[in-house]
PDB file of C-alpha atoms in Angstrom:
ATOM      1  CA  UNK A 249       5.783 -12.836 -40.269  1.00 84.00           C
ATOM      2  CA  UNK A 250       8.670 -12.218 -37.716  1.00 93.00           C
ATOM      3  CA  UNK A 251      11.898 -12.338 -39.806  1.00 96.00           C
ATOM      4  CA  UNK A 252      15.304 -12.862 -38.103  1.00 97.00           C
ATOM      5  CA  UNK A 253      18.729 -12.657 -39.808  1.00 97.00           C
ATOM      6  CA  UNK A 254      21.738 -14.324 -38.447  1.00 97.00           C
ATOM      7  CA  UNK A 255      25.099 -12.680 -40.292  1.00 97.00           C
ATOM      8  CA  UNK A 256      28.877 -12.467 -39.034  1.00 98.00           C
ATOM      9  CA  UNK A 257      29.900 -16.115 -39.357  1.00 98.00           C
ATOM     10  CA  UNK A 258      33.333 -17.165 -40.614  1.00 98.00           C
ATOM     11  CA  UNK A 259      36.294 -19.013 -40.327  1.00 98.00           C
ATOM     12  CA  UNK A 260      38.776 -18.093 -37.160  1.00 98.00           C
ATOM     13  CA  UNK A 261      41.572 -19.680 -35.732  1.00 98.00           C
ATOM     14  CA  UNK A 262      41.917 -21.162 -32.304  1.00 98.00           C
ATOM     15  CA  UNK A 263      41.692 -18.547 -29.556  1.00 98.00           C
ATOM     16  CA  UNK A 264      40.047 -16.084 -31.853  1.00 98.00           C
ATOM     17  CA  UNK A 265      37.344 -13.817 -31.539  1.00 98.00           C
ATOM     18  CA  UNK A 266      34.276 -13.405 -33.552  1.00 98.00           C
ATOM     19  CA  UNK A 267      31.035 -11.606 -32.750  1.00 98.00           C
ATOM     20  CA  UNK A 268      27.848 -12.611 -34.316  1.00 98.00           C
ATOM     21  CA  UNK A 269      24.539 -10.299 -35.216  1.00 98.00           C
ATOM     22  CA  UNK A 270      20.740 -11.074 -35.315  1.00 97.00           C
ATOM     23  CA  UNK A 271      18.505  -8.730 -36.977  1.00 97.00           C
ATOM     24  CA  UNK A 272      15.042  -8.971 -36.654  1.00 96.00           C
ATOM     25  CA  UNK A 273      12.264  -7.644 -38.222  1.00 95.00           C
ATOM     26  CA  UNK A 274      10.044  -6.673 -35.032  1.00 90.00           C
ATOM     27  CA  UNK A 275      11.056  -4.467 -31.568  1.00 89.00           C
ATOM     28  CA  UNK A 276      13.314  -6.607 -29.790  1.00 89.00           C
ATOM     29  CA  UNK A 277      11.351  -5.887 -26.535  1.00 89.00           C
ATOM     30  CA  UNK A 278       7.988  -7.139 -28.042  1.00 88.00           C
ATOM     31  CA  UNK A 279       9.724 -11.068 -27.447  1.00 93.00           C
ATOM     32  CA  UNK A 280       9.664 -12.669 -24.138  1.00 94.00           C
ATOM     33  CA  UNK A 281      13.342 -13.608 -24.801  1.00 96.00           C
ATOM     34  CA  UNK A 282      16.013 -13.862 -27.695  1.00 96.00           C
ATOM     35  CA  UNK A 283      18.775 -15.912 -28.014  1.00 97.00           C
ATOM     36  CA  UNK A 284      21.334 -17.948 -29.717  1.00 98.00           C
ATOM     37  CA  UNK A 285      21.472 -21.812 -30.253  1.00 98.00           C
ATOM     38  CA  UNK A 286      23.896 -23.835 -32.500  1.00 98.00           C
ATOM     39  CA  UNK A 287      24.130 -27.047 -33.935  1.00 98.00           C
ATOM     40  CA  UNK A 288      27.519 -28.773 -34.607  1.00 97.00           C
ATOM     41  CA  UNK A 289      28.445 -31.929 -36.920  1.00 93.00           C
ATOM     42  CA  UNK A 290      26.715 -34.815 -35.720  1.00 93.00           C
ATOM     43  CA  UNK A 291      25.330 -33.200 -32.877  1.00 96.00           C
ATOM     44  CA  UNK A 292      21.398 -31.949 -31.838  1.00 97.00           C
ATOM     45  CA  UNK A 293      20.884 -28.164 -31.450  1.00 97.00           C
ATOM     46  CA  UNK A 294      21.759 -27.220 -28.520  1.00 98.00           C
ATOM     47  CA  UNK A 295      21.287 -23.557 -26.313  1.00 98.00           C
ATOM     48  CA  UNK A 296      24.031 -20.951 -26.089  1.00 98.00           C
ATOM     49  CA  UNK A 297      23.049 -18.275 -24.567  1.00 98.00           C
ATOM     50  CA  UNK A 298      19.746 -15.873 -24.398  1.00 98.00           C
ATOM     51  CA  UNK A 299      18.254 -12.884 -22.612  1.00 97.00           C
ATOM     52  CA  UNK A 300      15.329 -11.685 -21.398  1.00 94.00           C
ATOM     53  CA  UNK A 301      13.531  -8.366 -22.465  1.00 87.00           C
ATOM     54  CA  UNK A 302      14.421  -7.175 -19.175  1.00 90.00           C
ATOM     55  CA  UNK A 303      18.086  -7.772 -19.663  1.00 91.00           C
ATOM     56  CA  UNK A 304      18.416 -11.434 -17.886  1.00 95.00           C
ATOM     57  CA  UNK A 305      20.878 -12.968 -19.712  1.00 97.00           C
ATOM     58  CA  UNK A 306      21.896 -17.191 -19.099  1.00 97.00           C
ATOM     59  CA  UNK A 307      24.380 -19.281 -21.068  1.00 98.00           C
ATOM     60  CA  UNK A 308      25.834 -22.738 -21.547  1.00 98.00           C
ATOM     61  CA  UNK A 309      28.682 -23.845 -19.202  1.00 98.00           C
ATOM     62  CA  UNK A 310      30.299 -24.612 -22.009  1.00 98.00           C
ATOM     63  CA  UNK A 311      30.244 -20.928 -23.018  1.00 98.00           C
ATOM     64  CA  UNK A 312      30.080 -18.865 -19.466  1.00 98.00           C
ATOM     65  CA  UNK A 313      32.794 -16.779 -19.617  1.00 98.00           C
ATOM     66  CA  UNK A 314      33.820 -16.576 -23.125  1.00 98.00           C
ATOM     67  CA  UNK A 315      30.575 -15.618 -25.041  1.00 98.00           C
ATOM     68  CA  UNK A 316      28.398 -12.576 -24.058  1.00 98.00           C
ATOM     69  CA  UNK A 317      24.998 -11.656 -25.262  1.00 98.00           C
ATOM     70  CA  UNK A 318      24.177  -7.947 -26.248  1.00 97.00           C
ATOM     71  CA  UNK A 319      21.508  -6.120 -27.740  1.00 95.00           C
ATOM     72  CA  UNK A 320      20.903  -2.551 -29.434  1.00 94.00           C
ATOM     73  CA  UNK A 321      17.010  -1.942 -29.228  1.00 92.00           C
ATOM     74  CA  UNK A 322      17.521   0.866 -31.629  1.00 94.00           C
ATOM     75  CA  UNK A 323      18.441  -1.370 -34.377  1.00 95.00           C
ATOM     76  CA  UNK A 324      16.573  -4.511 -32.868  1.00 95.00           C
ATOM     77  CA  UNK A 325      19.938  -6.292 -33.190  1.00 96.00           C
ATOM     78  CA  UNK A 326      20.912  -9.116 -30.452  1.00 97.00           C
ATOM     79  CA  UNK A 327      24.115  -9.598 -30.609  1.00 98.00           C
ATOM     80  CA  UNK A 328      26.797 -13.078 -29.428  1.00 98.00           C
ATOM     81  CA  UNK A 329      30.437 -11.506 -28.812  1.00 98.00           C
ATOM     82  CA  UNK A 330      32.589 -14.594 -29.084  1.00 98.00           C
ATOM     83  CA  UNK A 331      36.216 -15.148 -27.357  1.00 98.00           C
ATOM     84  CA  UNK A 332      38.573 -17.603 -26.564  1.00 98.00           C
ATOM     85  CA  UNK A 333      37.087 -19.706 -29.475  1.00 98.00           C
ATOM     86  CA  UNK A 334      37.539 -23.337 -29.315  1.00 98.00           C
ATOM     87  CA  UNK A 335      37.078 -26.320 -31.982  1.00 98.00           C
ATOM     88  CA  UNK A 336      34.461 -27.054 -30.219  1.00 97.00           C
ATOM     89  CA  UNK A 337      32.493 -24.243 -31.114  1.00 98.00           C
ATOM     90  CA  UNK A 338      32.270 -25.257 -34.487  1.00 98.00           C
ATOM     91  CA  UNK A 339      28.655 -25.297 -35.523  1.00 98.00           C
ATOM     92  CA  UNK A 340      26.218 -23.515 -37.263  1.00 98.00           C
ATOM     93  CA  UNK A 341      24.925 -20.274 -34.960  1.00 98.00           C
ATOM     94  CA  UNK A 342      20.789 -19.709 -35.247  1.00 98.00           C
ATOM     95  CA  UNK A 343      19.201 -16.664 -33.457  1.00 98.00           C
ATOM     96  CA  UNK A 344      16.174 -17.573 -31.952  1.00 98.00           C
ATOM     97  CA  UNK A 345      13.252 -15.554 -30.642  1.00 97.00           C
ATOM     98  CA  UNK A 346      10.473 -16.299 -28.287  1.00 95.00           C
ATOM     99  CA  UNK A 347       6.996 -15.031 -27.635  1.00 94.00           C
ATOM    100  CA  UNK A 348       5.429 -16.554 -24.255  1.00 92.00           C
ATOM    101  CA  UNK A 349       1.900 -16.902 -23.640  1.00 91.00           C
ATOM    102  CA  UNK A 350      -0.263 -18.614 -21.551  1.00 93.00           C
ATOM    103  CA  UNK A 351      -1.021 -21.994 -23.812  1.00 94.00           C
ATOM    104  CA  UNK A 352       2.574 -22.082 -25.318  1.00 94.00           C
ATOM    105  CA  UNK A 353       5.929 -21.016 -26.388  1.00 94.00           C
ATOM    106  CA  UNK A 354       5.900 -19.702 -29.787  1.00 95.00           C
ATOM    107  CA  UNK A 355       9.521 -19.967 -31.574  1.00 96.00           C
ATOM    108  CA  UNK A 356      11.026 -18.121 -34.357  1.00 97.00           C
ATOM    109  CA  UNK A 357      14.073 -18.909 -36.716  1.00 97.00           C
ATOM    110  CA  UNK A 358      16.883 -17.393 -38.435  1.00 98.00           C
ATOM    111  CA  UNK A 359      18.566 -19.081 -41.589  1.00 97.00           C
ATOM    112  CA  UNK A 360      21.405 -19.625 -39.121  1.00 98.00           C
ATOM    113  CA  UNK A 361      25.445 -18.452 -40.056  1.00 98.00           C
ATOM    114  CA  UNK A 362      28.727 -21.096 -39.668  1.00 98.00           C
ATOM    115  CA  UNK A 363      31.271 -20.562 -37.559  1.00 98.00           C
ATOM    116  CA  UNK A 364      34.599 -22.798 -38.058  1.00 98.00           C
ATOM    117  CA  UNK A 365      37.245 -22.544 -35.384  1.00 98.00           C
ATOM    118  CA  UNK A 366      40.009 -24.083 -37.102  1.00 97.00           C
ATOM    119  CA  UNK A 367      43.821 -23.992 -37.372  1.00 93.00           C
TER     120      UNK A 367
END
């Protein structure tokens, strides 16, 4: 079974910086795309960001221009670099991975890691 590890969460202060990791157990490039959601308190899971295996990447508006999605094939790693980190952003980060075909979309789960923007 595909296994995907979410580590790098913590607590940060307003304005801070934080950069998340997502290891999975599989190539990287054998998923139609990877990704990032998060779920605050009190809210539904929403999308932050993903990218393609052909190096599309899309994000929230809410994140566009402070968050950037990377990945290192080599050590089948996606990566979220997080700046300018808001209260907001609060939530509880789970990598994601999907594998496309022509019925459905089939989705795979990390354990997900907290992130607390607090002063």
């Amino acid at each position: 079974q595909v296994q995907l590890v979410e580590s790098g969460g913590a607590l940060v202060q307003p304005g801070g910086s934080l950069t998340l990791s997502c290891a999975a157990s599989e190539n990287i490039f054998s998923f139609s795309a990877m990704g990032w959601y998060r779920q605050g308190p009190g809210k539904e899971r929403e999308s932050v960001a993903a990218i393609t295996g052909a190096g599309h990447a899309n994000y929230a508006d809410s994140v566009r221009g402070r968050f950037t999605i990377s990945r290192d094939g080599a050590k089948n790693t996606v990566y979220l670099q997080m700046n300018l980190l808001k209260p907001e952003d609060t939530a509880v980060y789970y990598c994601n991975a999907k594998q496309i075909t022509t019925l459905r979309t089939y989705d795979f789960w990390g354990q997900g890691t907290q992130v607390t923007v607090s002063s």
